[in-house]
PDB file of C-alpha atoms in Angstrom:
ATOM      1  CA  ARG S1415      67.985 139.942 115.896  1.00  0.00           C
ATOM      2  CA  SER S1416      71.267 139.651 113.891  1.00  0.00           C
ATOM      3  CA  PRO S1417      72.197 137.093 110.787  1.00  0.00           C
ATOM      4  CA  TYR S1418      74.795 135.057 110.937  1.00  0.00           C
ATOM      5  CA  CYS S1419      76.298 132.001 109.267  1.00  0.00           C
ATOM      6  CA  LYS S1420      75.180 129.086 110.887  1.00  0.00           C
ATOM      7  CA  GLU S1421      78.289 127.112 110.914  1.00  0.00           C
ATOM      8  CA  CYS S1422      80.224 130.167 112.359  1.00  0.00           C
ATOM      9  CA  LEU S1423      77.192 130.727 114.666  1.00  0.00           C
ATOM     10  CA  ASP S1424      77.083 127.218 116.039  1.00  0.00           C
ATOM     11  CA  PHE S1425      80.863 127.275 116.687  1.00  0.00           C
ATOM     12  CA  TYR S1426      80.571 130.622 118.395  1.00  0.00           C
ATOM     13  CA  TYR S1427      77.593 129.434 120.617  1.00  0.00           C
ATOM     14  CA  ASP S1428      79.318 126.417 121.834  1.00  0.00           C
ATOM     15  CA  VAL S1429      82.673 128.342 122.801  1.00  0.00           C
ATOM     16  CA  PHE S1430      81.146 131.354 124.230  1.00  0.00           C
ATOM     17  CA  HIS S1431      78.532 129.496 126.287  1.00  0.00           C
ATOM     18  CA  HIS S1432      75.319 130.368 124.425  1.00  0.00           C
ATOM     19  CA  ARG S1433      76.252 133.983 124.102  1.00  0.00           C
ATOM     20  CA  CYS S1434      74.864 136.086 121.289  1.00  0.00           C
ATOM     21  CA  PRO S1435      78.173 137.343 119.400  1.00  0.00           C
ATOM     22  CA  LYS S1436      76.767 140.806 119.029  1.00  0.00           C
ATOM     23  CA  CYS S1437      75.151 141.795 122.471  1.00  0.00           C
ATOM     24  CA  GLN S1438      76.950 139.110 124.581  1.00  0.00           C
ATOM     25  CA  LYS S1439      73.497 138.038 126.407  1.00  0.00           C
ATOM     26  CA  GLU S1440      72.799 134.484 126.907  1.00  0.00           C
ATOM     27  CA  THR S1441      70.362 133.032 124.578  1.00  0.00           C
ATOM     28  CA  LYS S1442      68.463 129.946 124.795  1.00  0.00           C
ATOM     29  CA  GLU S1443      67.915 129.101 121.271  1.00  0.00           C
ATOM     30  CA  LEU S1444      69.196 130.097 117.676  1.00  0.00           C
ATOM     31  CA  LEU S1445      66.538 130.568 115.227  1.00  0.00           C
ATOM     32  CA  PRO S1446      66.741 130.744 111.552  1.00  0.00           C
ATOM     33  CA  ASN S1447      66.132 133.847 109.441  1.00  0.00           C
ATOM     34  CA  SER S1448      63.742 132.749 106.624  1.00  0.00           C
ATOM     35  CA  THR S1449      63.578 136.507 105.208  1.00  0.00           C
ATOM     36  CA  PHE S1450      67.560 136.958 105.283  1.00  0.00           C
ATOM     37  CA  ASN S1451      67.772 133.065 103.730  1.00  0.00           C
ATOM     38  CA  ASP S1452      65.599 134.229 100.823  1.00  0.00           C
ATOM     39  CA  SER S1453      67.570 137.143 100.145  1.00  0.00           C
ATOM     40  CA  ILE S1454      70.528 134.881  99.667  1.00  0.00           C
ATOM     41  CA  LEU S1455      68.740 132.461  97.606  1.00  0.00           C
ATOM     42  CA  ASP S1456      67.919 135.207  95.230  1.00  0.00           C
ATOM     43  CA  LEU S1457      71.299 136.710  94.682  1.00  0.00           C
ATOM     44  CA  ASN S1458      72.897 136.627  91.208  1.00  0.00           C
ATOM     45  CA  MET S1459      76.053 134.720  90.780  1.00  0.00           C
ATOM     46  CA  LYS S1460      78.135 133.068  88.341  1.00  0.00           C
ATOM     47  CA  CYS S1461      79.065 129.164  87.951  1.00  0.00           C
ATOM     48  CA  LYS S1462      82.686 128.560  89.799  1.00  0.00           C
ATOM     49  CA  ASN S1463      83.728 127.345  86.383  1.00  0.00           C
ATOM     50  CA  PHE S1464      83.100 130.591  84.633  1.00  0.00           C
ATOM     51  CA  THR S1465      87.101 130.771  84.001  1.00  0.00           C
ATOM     52  CA  LEU S1466      86.450 127.419  82.086  1.00  0.00           C
ATOM     53  CA  ASN S1467      84.144 129.290  79.843  1.00  0.00           C
ATOM     54  CA  CYS S1468      80.856 128.095  81.688  1.00  0.00           C
ATOM     55  CA  THR S1469      78.290 131.080  80.697  1.00  0.00           C
ATOM     56  CA  TRP S1470      75.779 130.142  83.381  1.00  0.00           C
ATOM     57  CA  ASN S1471      74.753 133.267  85.221  1.00  0.00           C
ATOM     58  CA  GLY S1472      71.510 132.523  87.819  1.00  0.00           C
ATOM     59  CA  LYS S1473      70.217 132.582  91.190  1.00  0.00           C
ATOM     60  CA  PHE S1474      71.977 131.058  94.029  1.00  0.00           C
ATOM     61  CA  LYS S1475      69.022 128.838  94.642  1.00  0.00           C
ATOM     62  CA  ASP S1476      69.498 127.436  91.328  1.00  0.00           C
ATOM     63  CA  TYR S1477      73.123 127.043  91.673  1.00  0.00           C
ATOM     64  CA  GLU S1478      73.367 123.261  93.089  1.00  0.00           C
ATOM     65  CA  GLU S1479      70.965 121.875  90.254  1.00  0.00           C
ATOM     66  CA  HIS S1480      73.261 123.646  87.544  1.00  0.00           C
ATOM     67  CA  LEU S1481      76.397 122.150  89.110  1.00  0.00           C
ATOM     68  CA  THR S1482      75.390 118.538  89.653  1.00  0.00           C
ATOM     69  CA  LYS S1483      72.823 118.513  86.357  1.00  0.00           C
ATOM     70  CA  PHE S1484      73.858 120.775  83.604  1.00  0.00           C
ATOM     71  CA  CYS S1485      77.308 122.551  84.040  1.00  0.00           C
ATOM     72  CA  PRO S1486      79.355 121.427  80.760  1.00  0.00           C
ATOM     73  CA  LYS S1487      82.520 122.163  82.281  1.00  0.00           C
ATOM     74  CA  GLU S1488      82.063 120.613  85.775  1.00  0.00           C
ATOM     75  CA  ILE S1489      84.150 117.355  86.358  1.00  0.00           C
ATOM     76  CA  ILE S1490      82.002 114.337  86.699  1.00  0.00           C
ATOM     77  CA  ASN S1491      82.560 110.399  87.351  1.00  0.00           C
ATOM     78  CA  CYS S1492      81.657 108.353  84.389  1.00  0.00           C
ATOM     79  CA  PRO S1493      78.313 106.930  85.769  1.00  0.00           C
ATOM     80  CA  ASN S1494      79.611 103.258  84.839  1.00  0.00           C
ATOM     81  CA  LYS S1495      80.212 100.790  87.777  1.00  0.00           C
ATOM     82  CA  GLY S1496      83.904 100.111  87.655  1.00  0.00           C
ATOM     83  CA  CYS S1497      85.156 102.915  85.397  1.00  0.00           C
ATOM     84  CA  VAL S1498      87.152 105.525  87.238  1.00  0.00           C
ATOM     85  CA  ILE S1499      87.429 107.955  84.517  1.00  0.00           C
ATOM     86  CA  LYS S1500      86.538 111.663  85.388  1.00  0.00           C
ATOM     87  CA  LEU S1501      85.831 114.091  82.646  1.00  0.00           C
ATOM     88  CA  LYS S1502      84.011 117.262  81.990  1.00  0.00           C
ATOM     89  CA  ARG S1503      80.296 116.866  81.646  1.00  0.00           C
ATOM     90  CA  GLU S1504      80.575 118.012  78.066  1.00  0.00           C
ATOM     91  CA  LYS S1505      82.969 115.366  77.145  1.00  0.00           C
ATOM     92  CA  MET S1506      81.371 112.408  78.795  1.00  0.00           C
ATOM     93  CA  ASN S1507      78.950 111.441  76.098  1.00  0.00           C
ATOM     94  CA  SER S1508      81.938 110.849  73.955  1.00  0.00           C
ATOM     95  CA  HIS S1509      83.345 108.676  76.506  1.00  0.00           C
ATOM     96  CA  LEU S1510      80.293 106.741  77.064  1.00  0.00           C
ATOM     97  CA  SER S1511      80.045 105.582  73.399  1.00  0.00           C
ATOM     98  CA  LYS S1512      83.297 103.657  73.904  1.00  0.00           C
ATOM     99  CA  CYS S1513      83.489 103.185  77.495  1.00  0.00           C
ATOM    100  CA  ASP S1514      84.954  99.460  78.431  1.00  0.00           C
ATOM    101  CA  TYR S1515      82.451  99.494  81.464  1.00  0.00           C
ATOM    102  CA  ASN S1516      79.111  99.706  79.399  1.00  0.00           C
ATOM    103  CA  GLU S1517      76.730  97.174  80.143  1.00  0.00           C
ATOM    104  CA  ILE S1518      75.926  94.776  77.821  1.00  0.00           C
ATOM    105  CA  VAL S1519      73.838  91.524  77.857  1.00  0.00           C
ATOM    106  CA  CYS S1520      75.300  88.044  76.559  1.00  0.00           C
ATOM    107  CA  PRO S1521      73.094  87.097  73.511  1.00  0.00           C
ATOM    108  CA  LYS S1522      73.364  83.563  74.716  1.00  0.00           C
ATOM    109  CA  CYS S1523      72.665  83.171  78.318  1.00  0.00           C
ATOM    110  CA  GLN S1524      71.252  86.866  79.150  1.00  0.00           C
ATOM    111  CA  LEU S1525      73.803  87.488  81.638  1.00  0.00           C
ATOM    112  CA  LYS S1526      74.395  91.488  82.282  1.00  0.00           C
ATOM    113  CA  MET S1527      78.127  92.443  82.567  1.00  0.00           C
ATOM    114  CA  PRO S1528      80.582  95.243  81.533  1.00  0.00           C
ATOM    115  CA  MET S1529      81.879  95.281  78.053  1.00  0.00           C
ATOM    116  CA  ILE S1530      85.194  94.839  79.489  1.00  0.00           C
ATOM    117  CA  GLU S1531      84.422  91.188  80.593  1.00  0.00           C
ATOM    118  CA  GLN S1532      82.708  90.088  77.499  1.00  0.00           C
ATOM    119  CA  ASN S1533      85.795  87.985  76.002  1.00  0.00           C
ATOM    120  CA  PHE S1534      86.522  86.551  79.656  1.00  0.00           C
ATOM    121  CA  HIS S1535      82.583  85.477  79.856  1.00  0.00           C
ATOM    122  CA  LYS S1536      83.031  83.623  76.653  1.00  0.00           C
ATOM    123  CA  ASN S1537      85.192  80.994  78.681  1.00  0.00           C
ATOM    124  CA  TYR S1538      82.427  80.481  81.058  1.00  0.00           C
ATOM    125  CA  CYS S1539      79.334  81.313  79.394  1.00  0.00           C
ATOM    126  CA  PRO S1540      77.032  78.140  80.158  1.00  0.00           C
ATOM    127  CA  LYS S1541      75.491  78.390  76.569  1.00  0.00           C
ATOM    128  CA  GLU S1542      78.479  79.003  74.500  1.00  0.00           C
ATOM    129  CA  ILE S1543      78.985  76.290  71.774  1.00  0.00           C
ATOM    130  CA  ILE S1544      82.216  74.149  72.527  1.00  0.00           C
ATOM    131  CA  LYS S1545      83.696  71.341  71.206  1.00  0.00           C
ATOM    132  CA  CYS S1546      83.779  68.152  73.343  1.00  0.00           C
ATOM    133  CA  PRO S1547      86.615  67.987  75.772  1.00  0.00           C
ATOM    134  CA  LYS S1548      86.740  64.531  75.264  1.00  0.00           C
ATOM    135  CA  GLY S1549      87.796  64.961  71.761  1.00  0.00           C
ATOM    136  CA  CYS S1550      85.139  63.574  69.698  1.00  0.00           C
ATOM    137  CA  GLU S1551      84.338  66.829  67.877  1.00  0.00           C
ATOM    138  CA  ALA S1552      80.775  67.032  68.868  1.00  0.00           C
ATOM    139  CA  LEU S1553      79.808  70.713  69.148  1.00  0.00           C
ATOM    140  CA  ILE S1554      77.893  71.203  72.678  1.00  0.00           C
ATOM    141  CA  GLU S1555      76.553  74.094  74.639  1.00  0.00           C
ATOM    142  CA  ARG S1556      78.857  74.235  77.786  1.00  0.00           C
ATOM    143  CA  ASP S1557      76.225  73.470  80.509  1.00  0.00           C
ATOM    144  CA  ASN S1558      75.562  70.159  78.759  1.00  0.00           C
ATOM    145  CA  THR S1559      79.048  68.776  78.749  1.00  0.00           C
ATOM    146  CA  ILE S1560      78.251  66.402  81.836  1.00  0.00           C
ATOM    147  CA  GLU S1561      75.099  64.986  80.047  1.00  0.00           C
ATOM    148  CA  HIS S1562      77.140  64.530  76.859  1.00  0.00           C
ATOM    149  CA  GLU S1563      79.954  62.889  78.429  1.00  0.00           C
ATOM    150  CA  LYS S1564      77.759  60.196  79.506  1.00  0.00           C
ATOM    151  CA  ASN S1565      77.260  58.937  75.935  1.00  0.00           C
ATOM    152  CA  CYS S1566      80.286  60.344  74.315  1.00  0.00           C
ATOM    153  CA  PRO S1567      82.276  57.678  72.377  1.00  0.00           C
ATOM    154  CA  TYR S1568      85.608  59.163  73.982  1.00  0.00           C
ATOM    155  CA  THR S1569      84.525  58.671  77.690  1.00  0.00           C
ATOM    156  CA  TYR S1570      86.420  56.081  79.485  1.00  0.00           C
ATOM    157  CA  ILE S1571      83.998  53.228  80.865  1.00  0.00           C
ATOM    158  CA  ASP S1572      84.696  49.814  82.837  1.00  0.00           C
ATOM    159  CA  CYS S1573      84.810  46.591  81.215  1.00  0.00           C
ATOM    160  CA  PRO S1574      81.271  45.247  81.257  1.00  0.00           C
ATOM    161  CA  PHE S1575      83.272  41.903  82.694  1.00  0.00           C
ATOM    162  CA  LYS S1576      84.215  43.987  85.773  1.00  0.00           C
ATOM    163  CA  TYR S1577      81.912  42.109  87.919  1.00  0.00           C
ATOM    164  CA  ILE S1578      84.032  38.913  87.278  1.00  0.00           C
ATOM    165  CA  GLY S1579      87.425  40.468  87.786  1.00  0.00           C
ATOM    166  CA  CYS S1580      88.346  42.532  84.730  1.00  0.00           C
ATOM    167  CA  ASP S1581      89.820  45.808  85.701  1.00  0.00           C
ATOM    168  CA  GLU S1582      90.229  47.322  82.215  1.00  0.00           C
ATOM    169  CA  LYS S1583      88.964  50.365  81.133  1.00  0.00           C
ATOM    170  CA  PHE S1584      88.664  51.822  77.700  1.00  0.00           C
ATOM    171  CA  MET S1585      86.730  54.380  75.515  1.00  0.00           C
ATOM    172  CA  SER S1586      83.238  53.833  74.943  1.00  0.00           C
ATOM    173  CA  LYS S1587      83.791  53.561  71.200  1.00  0.00           C
ATOM    174  CA  GLU S1588      86.166  50.517  71.736  1.00  0.00           C
ATOM    175  CA  LYS S1589      83.691  48.591  73.441  1.00  0.00           C
ATOM    176  CA  GLU S1590      82.630  45.921  70.965  1.00  0.00           C
ATOM    177  CA  GLU S1591      86.530  45.583  69.753  1.00  0.00           C
ATOM    178  CA  ARG S1592      87.744  45.125  73.298  1.00  0.00           C
ATOM    179  CA  ILE S1593      85.108  42.550  74.302  1.00  0.00           C
ATOM    180  CA  ILE S1594      86.051  40.307  71.354  1.00  0.00           C
ATOM    181  CA  LYS S1595      89.725  40.928  71.562  1.00  0.00           C
ATOM    182  CA  ASP S1596      89.570  39.966  75.230  1.00  0.00           C
ATOM    183  CA  THR S1597      87.241  37.086  74.927  1.00  0.00           C
ATOM    184  CA  THR S1598      89.890  34.449  76.166  1.00  0.00           C
ATOM    185  CA  LYS S1599      90.924  36.850  78.975  1.00  0.00           C
ATOM    186  CA  HIS S1600      87.117  36.977  80.210  1.00  0.00           C
ATOM    187  CA  LEU S1601      86.455  33.407  79.645  1.00  0.00           C
ATOM    188  CA  THR S1602      89.653  32.637  81.884  1.00  0.00           C
ATOM    189  CA  LEU S1603      88.068  35.052  84.908  1.00  0.00           C
ATOM    190  CA  ALA S1604      84.775  33.401  84.210  1.00  0.00           C
ATOM    191  CA  LEU S1605      85.922  30.018  85.006  1.00  0.00           C
ATOM    192  CA  ASP S1606      88.114  31.253  87.654  1.00  0.00           C
ATOM    193  CA  LYS S1607      84.786  32.834  89.282  1.00  0.00           C
ATOM    194  CA  ILE S1608      82.533  29.610  88.756  1.00  0.00           C
ATOM    195  CA  LYS S1609      85.648  27.609  90.406  1.00  0.00           C
ATOM    196  CA  PHE S1610      85.563  29.767  93.328  1.00  0.00           C
ATOM    197  CA  LEU S1611      81.874  29.868  93.183  1.00  0.00           C
ATOM    198  CA  ILE S1612      81.617  26.006  93.311  1.00  0.00           C
ATOM    199  CA  GLU S1613      84.274  25.877  96.035  1.00  0.00           C
ATOM    200  CA  GLU S1614      82.102  28.250  98.104  1.00  0.00           C
ATOM    201  CA  ILE S1615      79.153  26.143  97.774  1.00  0.00           C
ATOM    202  CA  GLU S1616      80.895  22.941  98.685  1.00  0.00           C
ATOM    203  CA  ASP S1617      82.240  24.598 101.941  1.00  0.00           C
ATOM    204  CA  LEU S1618      78.573  25.590 102.705  1.00  0.00           C
ATOM    205  CA  LYS S1619      77.416  22.114 102.061  1.00  0.00           C
ATOM    206  CA  GLU S1620      80.047  20.950 104.604  1.00  0.00           C
ATOM    207  CA  ILE S1621      79.114  23.841 107.248  1.00  0.00           C
ATOM    208  CA  ILE S1622      75.138  22.683 106.824  1.00  0.00           C
ATOM    209  CA  LYS S1623      76.407  18.878 106.900  1.00  0.00           C
ATOM    210  CA  LYS S1624      78.072  19.597 110.397  1.00  0.00           C
ATOM    211  CA  HIS S1625      75.160  21.627 111.822  1.00  0.00           C
ATOM    212  CA  ARG S1626      72.567  19.001 110.902  1.00  0.00           C
ATOM    213  CA  SER S1627      74.613  16.033 112.348  1.00  0.00           C
TER     214      SER S1627
END
C-alpha cells in the first residue's frame, strides 16, 4: 500500500481506469491512510505570513485555526455587513473603532442600522420630533402627523355650509371668521335651497294628486 495525495490520486484513478499508479494493478477502492495522515498533521511548519513577520511555528493540524482566528498578518474582511475594507487582523480593531458600518440602535425608535445610515434615518424615523408640515409650529412625532393634521389649525377644511352649496375651503383656524364673513352668501344659498325644496314639494304634490284622481 502506497501513500498518495488524494486529489492527485483521484485524478489518476479516473484517467487510468482504476489502476494503482505504482503497480498498475486494477483496484476496487481507495482507502485513507490514517497513519500517514497523522504523520502529516504532526509536521512542524511556519505560517505562510512569516515574510510579514508572523512568528507562529506549530503543527500542521493547528495551522488552519491559527490562520483563520489568530494570525496577526492575515488579511481579513471587516465583519460589518456592507463594509468592503480588508486589512491585516492586527489592524482590524483600529478600523472597527471608527467603521461607518458599525451597527447602532436609534434611541428613539430602536431600529438597528449601520452608522453610515444614521443621518438618512433621521429624515424618516417615525419617532423623530418634527415641526407640523402644515406650518402651525407644533412639535410632533413624525408618526403622529396624520392624527395631528385632523385638528391642525392650518389644515384646509370644507365650509360647514357645503351641504347647501358653499364650495369654499379654508384653514381650520379661519372657520369662525369665514362663517361671519360669508353670512350673506350662506343666507342666499339657504334661500335658494329652500326655494328649490319648496318647488320639489309642490311637484310631488302634483304627482300624488294625479295618482289619486
